[in-house]
Coordinates of C-alpha atoms in Angstrom, one line a residue:
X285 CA -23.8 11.5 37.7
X286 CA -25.6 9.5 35.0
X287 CA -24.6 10.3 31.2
X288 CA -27.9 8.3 29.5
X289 CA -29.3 10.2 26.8
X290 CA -32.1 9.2 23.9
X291 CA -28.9 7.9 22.7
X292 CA -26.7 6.2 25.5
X293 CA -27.3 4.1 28.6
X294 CA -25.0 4.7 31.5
X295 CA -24.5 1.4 33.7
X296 CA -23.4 0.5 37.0
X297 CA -22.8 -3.2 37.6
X298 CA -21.1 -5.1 40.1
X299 CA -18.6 -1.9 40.9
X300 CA -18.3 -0.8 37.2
X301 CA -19.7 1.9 35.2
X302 CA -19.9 2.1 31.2
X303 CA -22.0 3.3 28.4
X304 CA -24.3 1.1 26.1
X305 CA -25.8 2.4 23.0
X306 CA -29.4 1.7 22.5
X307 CA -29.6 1.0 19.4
X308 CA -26.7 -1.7 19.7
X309 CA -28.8 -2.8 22.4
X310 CA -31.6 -3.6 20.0
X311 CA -29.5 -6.7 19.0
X312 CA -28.0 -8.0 22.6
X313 CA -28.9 -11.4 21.1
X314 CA -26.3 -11.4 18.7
X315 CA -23.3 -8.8 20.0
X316 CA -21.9 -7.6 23.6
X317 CA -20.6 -3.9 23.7
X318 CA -19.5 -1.2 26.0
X319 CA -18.1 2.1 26.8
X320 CA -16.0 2.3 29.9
X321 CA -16.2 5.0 32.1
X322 CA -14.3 5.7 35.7
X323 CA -11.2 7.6 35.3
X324 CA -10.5 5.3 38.6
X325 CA -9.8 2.8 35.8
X326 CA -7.2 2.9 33.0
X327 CA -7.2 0.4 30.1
X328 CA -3.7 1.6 28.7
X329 CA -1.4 -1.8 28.1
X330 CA 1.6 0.1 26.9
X331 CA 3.0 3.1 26.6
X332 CA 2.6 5.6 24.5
X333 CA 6.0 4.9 23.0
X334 CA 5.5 1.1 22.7
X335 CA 7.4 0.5 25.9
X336 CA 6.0 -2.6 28.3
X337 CA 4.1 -1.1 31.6
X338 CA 5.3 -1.8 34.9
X339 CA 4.1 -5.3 35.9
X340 CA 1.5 -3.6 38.5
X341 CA 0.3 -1.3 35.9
X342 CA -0.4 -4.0 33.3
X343 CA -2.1 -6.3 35.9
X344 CA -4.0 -3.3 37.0
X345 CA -5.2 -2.7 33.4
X346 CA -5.7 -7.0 33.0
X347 CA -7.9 -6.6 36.3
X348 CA -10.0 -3.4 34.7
X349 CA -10.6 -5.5 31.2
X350 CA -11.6 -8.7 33.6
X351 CA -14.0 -6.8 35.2
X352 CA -15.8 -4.6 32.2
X353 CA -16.0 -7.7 30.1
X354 CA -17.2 -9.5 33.1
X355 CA -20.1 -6.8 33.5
X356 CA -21.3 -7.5 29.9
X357 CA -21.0 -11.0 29.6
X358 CA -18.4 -12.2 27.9
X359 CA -14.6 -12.9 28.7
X360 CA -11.7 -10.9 28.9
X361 CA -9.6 -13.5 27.0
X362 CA -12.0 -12.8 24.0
X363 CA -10.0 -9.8 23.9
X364 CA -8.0 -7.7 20.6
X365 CA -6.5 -4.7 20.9
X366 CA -4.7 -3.2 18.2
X367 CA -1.6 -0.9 18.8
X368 CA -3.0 2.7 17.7
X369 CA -0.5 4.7 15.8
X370 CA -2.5 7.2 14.4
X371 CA -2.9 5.5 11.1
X372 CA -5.9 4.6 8.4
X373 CA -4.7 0.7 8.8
X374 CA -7.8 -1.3 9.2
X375 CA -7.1 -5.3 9.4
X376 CA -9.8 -7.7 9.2
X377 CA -9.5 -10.2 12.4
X378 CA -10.4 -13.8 11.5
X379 CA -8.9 -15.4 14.9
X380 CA -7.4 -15.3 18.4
X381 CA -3.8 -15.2 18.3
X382 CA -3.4 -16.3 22.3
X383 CA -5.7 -19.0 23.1
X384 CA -6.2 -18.0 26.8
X385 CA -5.0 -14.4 27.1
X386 CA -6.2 -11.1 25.3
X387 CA -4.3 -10.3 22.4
X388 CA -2.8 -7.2 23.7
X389 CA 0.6 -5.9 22.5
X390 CA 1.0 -8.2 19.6
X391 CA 3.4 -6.9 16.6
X392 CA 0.8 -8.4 14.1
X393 CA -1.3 -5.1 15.7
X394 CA 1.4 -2.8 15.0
X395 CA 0.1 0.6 13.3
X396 CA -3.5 -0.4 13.1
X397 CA -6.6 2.2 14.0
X398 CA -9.2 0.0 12.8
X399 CA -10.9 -3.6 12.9
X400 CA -13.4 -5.8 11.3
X401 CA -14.6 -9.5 11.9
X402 CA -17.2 -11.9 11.4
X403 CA -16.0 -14.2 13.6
X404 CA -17.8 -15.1 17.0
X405 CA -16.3 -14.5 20.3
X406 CA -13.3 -12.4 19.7
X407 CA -14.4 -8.7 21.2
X408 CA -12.4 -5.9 19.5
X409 CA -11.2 -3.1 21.4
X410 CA -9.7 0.4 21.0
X411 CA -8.7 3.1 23.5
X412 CA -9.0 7.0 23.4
X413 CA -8.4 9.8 25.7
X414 CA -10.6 12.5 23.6
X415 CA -9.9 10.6 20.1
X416 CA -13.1 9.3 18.1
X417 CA -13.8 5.8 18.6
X418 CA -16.1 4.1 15.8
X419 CA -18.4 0.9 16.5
X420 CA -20.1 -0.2 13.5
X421 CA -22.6 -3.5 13.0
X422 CA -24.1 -5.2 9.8
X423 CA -27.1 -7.0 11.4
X424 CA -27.9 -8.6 7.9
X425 CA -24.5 -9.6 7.6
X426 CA -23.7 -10.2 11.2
X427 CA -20.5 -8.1 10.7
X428 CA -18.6 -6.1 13.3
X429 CA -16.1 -3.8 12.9
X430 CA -14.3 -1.1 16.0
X431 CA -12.2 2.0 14.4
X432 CA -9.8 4.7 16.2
X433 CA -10.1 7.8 14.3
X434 CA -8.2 10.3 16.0
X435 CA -7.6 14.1 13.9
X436 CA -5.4 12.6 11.8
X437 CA -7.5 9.7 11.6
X438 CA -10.5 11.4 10.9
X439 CA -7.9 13.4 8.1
X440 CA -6.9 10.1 6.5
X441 CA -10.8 9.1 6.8
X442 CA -10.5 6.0 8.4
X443 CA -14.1 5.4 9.5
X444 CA -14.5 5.6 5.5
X445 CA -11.9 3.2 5.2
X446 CA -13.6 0.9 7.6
X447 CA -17.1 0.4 5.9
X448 CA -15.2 -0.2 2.2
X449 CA -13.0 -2.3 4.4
X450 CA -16.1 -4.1 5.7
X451 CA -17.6 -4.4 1.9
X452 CA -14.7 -5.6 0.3
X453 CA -13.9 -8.7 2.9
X454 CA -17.7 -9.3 3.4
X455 CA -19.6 -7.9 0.7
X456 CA -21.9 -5.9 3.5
X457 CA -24.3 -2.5 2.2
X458 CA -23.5 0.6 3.8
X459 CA -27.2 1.3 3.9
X460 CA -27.3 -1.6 6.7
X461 CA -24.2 -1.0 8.6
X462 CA -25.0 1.1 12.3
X463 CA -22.1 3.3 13.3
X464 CA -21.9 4.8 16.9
X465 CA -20.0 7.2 17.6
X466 CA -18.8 6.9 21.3
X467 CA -17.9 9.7 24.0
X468 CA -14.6 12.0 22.6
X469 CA -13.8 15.3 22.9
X470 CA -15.9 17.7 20.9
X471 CA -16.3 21.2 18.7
X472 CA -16.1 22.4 22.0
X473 CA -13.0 22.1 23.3
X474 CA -11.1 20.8 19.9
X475 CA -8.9 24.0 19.9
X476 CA -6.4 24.0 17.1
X477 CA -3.9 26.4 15.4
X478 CA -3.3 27.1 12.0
X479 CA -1.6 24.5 10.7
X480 CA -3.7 21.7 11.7
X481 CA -7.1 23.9 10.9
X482 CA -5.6 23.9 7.2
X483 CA -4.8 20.9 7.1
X484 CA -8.5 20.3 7.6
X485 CA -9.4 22.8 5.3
X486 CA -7.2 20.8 2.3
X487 CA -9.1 17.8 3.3
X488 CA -12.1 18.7 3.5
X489 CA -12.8 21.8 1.2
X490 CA -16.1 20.2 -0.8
X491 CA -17.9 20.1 2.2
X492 CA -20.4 22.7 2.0
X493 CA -20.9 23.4 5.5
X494 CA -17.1 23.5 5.9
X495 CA -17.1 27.5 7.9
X496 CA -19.4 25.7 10.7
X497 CA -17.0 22.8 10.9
X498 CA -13.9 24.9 11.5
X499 CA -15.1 28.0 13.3
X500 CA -12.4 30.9 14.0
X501 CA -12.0 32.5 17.9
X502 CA -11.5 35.9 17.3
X503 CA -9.3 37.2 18.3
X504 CA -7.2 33.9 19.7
X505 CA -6.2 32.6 16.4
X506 CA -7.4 30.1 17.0
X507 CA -9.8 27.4 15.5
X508 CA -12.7 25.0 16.8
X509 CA -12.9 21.6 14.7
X510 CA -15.9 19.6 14.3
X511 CA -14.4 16.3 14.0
X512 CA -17.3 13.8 15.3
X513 CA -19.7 16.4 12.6
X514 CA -17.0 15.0 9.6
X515 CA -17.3 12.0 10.5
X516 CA -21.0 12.1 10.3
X517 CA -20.9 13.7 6.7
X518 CA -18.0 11.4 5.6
X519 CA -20.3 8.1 6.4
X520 CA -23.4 9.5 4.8
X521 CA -21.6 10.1 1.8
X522 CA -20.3 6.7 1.5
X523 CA -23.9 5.1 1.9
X524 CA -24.5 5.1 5.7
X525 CA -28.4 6.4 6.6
X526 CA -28.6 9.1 8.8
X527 CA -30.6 7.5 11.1
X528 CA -27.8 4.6 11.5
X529 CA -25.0 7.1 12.7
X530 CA -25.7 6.9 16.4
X531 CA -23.9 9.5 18.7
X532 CA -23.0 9.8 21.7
X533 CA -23.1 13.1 21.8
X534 CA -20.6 13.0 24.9
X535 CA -17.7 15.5 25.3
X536 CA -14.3 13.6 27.1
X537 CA -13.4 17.0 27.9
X538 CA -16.9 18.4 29.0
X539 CA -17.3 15.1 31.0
X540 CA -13.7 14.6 32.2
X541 CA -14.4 13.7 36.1
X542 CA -15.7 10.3 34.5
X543 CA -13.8 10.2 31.2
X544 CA -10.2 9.8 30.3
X545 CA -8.9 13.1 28.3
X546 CA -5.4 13.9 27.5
X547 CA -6.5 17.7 26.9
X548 CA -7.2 17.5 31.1
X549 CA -5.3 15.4 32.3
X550 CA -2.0 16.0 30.1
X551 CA 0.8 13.8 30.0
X552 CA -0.4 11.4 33.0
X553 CA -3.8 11.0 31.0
X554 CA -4.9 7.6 31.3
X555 CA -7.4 5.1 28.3
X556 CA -10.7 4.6 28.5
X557 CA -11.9 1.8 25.8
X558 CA -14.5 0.6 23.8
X559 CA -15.4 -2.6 23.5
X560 CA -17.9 -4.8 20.8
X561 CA -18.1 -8.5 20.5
X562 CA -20.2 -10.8 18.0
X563 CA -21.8 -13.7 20.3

């Protein structure tokens, strides 16, 4: 099965497969990214609770973050991974805090969704199992930044948050950032009730396309959710071009035989994670 698109290149190196925008790919000189896929291969490094992994889980998930940064290039010890908790944190990274191991599991993490750097060699990295992840790069400012923006992310507008976050610290213009918008679950299969669809509806009620966004199955009760189309909307409103929002256009659900989703796979759903790195 290959997922390349106009959009996306699906590679398989050395024994591992991931996605590559092309776009991003247009500036290899200056920054390494991926998207993994396999759902042979879990890039979870806690629980969902915060509790430590098994020791053969976490050197399972070491081995699987060895091995993808391997495939692109770079080292797994360049690694920072926030803890996700749902939230419209976004820290700016400036340094490694371990000198020869990832930065995984760190308290100075704790409830962050999003991260920007300008500094060299330290490759950010999220995780979702359907959730939106966000890669954005400033080639005029040489700025990267990696954003988890789950529903209640995408609620709190956290990829917004990200590109203010990103002028603020280094005085970047939205009209240069690029923001793509890797595999997640889609309108689709985003089934919600009616608390969470109003929710939405609060949030969100000056968009003008707002009844395509949130689309009622009759006669289910039920509501389909446009999330990846909000964020699109959100970004352009805040300065991004149009033709710098780069998606995927990949459903985790759709695609779920080579992507981790917690709507398929339920409770024993594993990570999949994105990865971007200035050189």
């Amino acid at each position: 099965m290959d997922l390349s698109n106009e959009n996306v290149i699906h590679v398989k190196k050395d024994g591992i497969e991931f996605l590559q925008f092309r776009r991003l790919l247009e500036y290899k000189d200056y920054i390494n990214h991926a998207y993994s896929l396999g759902i042979d291969r879990n890039y979870r490094t806690a629980r969902a609770n915060k509790q430590p992994l098994e020791k053969h889980e976490y050197d399972k998930a070491m081995q699987d973050y060895k091995a993808l940064s391997d495939a692109i290039s770079s080292s797994y010890t360049h690694l920072v991974k926030t803890n996700q908790d749902h939230t419209d944190e976004v820290k700016t990274i400036t340094k490694k805090i371990n000198v020869d191991k990832p930065d995984f599991n760190l308290e100075e993490y704790s409830k962050t969704d999003g991260m920007i750097t300008k500094s060299k060699d330290i490759m950010l990295a999220t995780t979702n199992a359907d959730c939106i992840l966000l890669l954005f790069f400033d080639p005029v400012k040489k700025v990267i930044g990696n954003t988890h923006s789950g529903w209640k992310g995408t609620l709190q507008r956290i990829s917004v948050k990200t590109v203010q976050k990103m002028q603020q610290e280094f005085g970047c213009n939205p009209k240069d950032i690029i923001c793509c918008i890797c595999p997640s679950i889609r309108k689709c299969d985003f089934e919600v009730d009616r608390d969470v669809k109003e929710l939405f509806e609060k949030e969100f009620q000056d968009l003008e396309n707002l009844d395509d966004i949130i689309e009622e199955k009759i006669p289910n009760a039920k509501w389909d959710i446009d999330t990846v189309l909000i964020n699109k909307i959100i970004l352009e409103r805040i300065g991004l071009k149009q033709e710098n929002i780069v998606d995927s256009g990949i459903c985790s659900v759709c695609n779920s035989q080579l992507i981790h989703s917690f709507r398929v796979e339920k409770q024993d759903y594993g990570l999949c994670t994105a990865l971007i790195e200035l050189k």
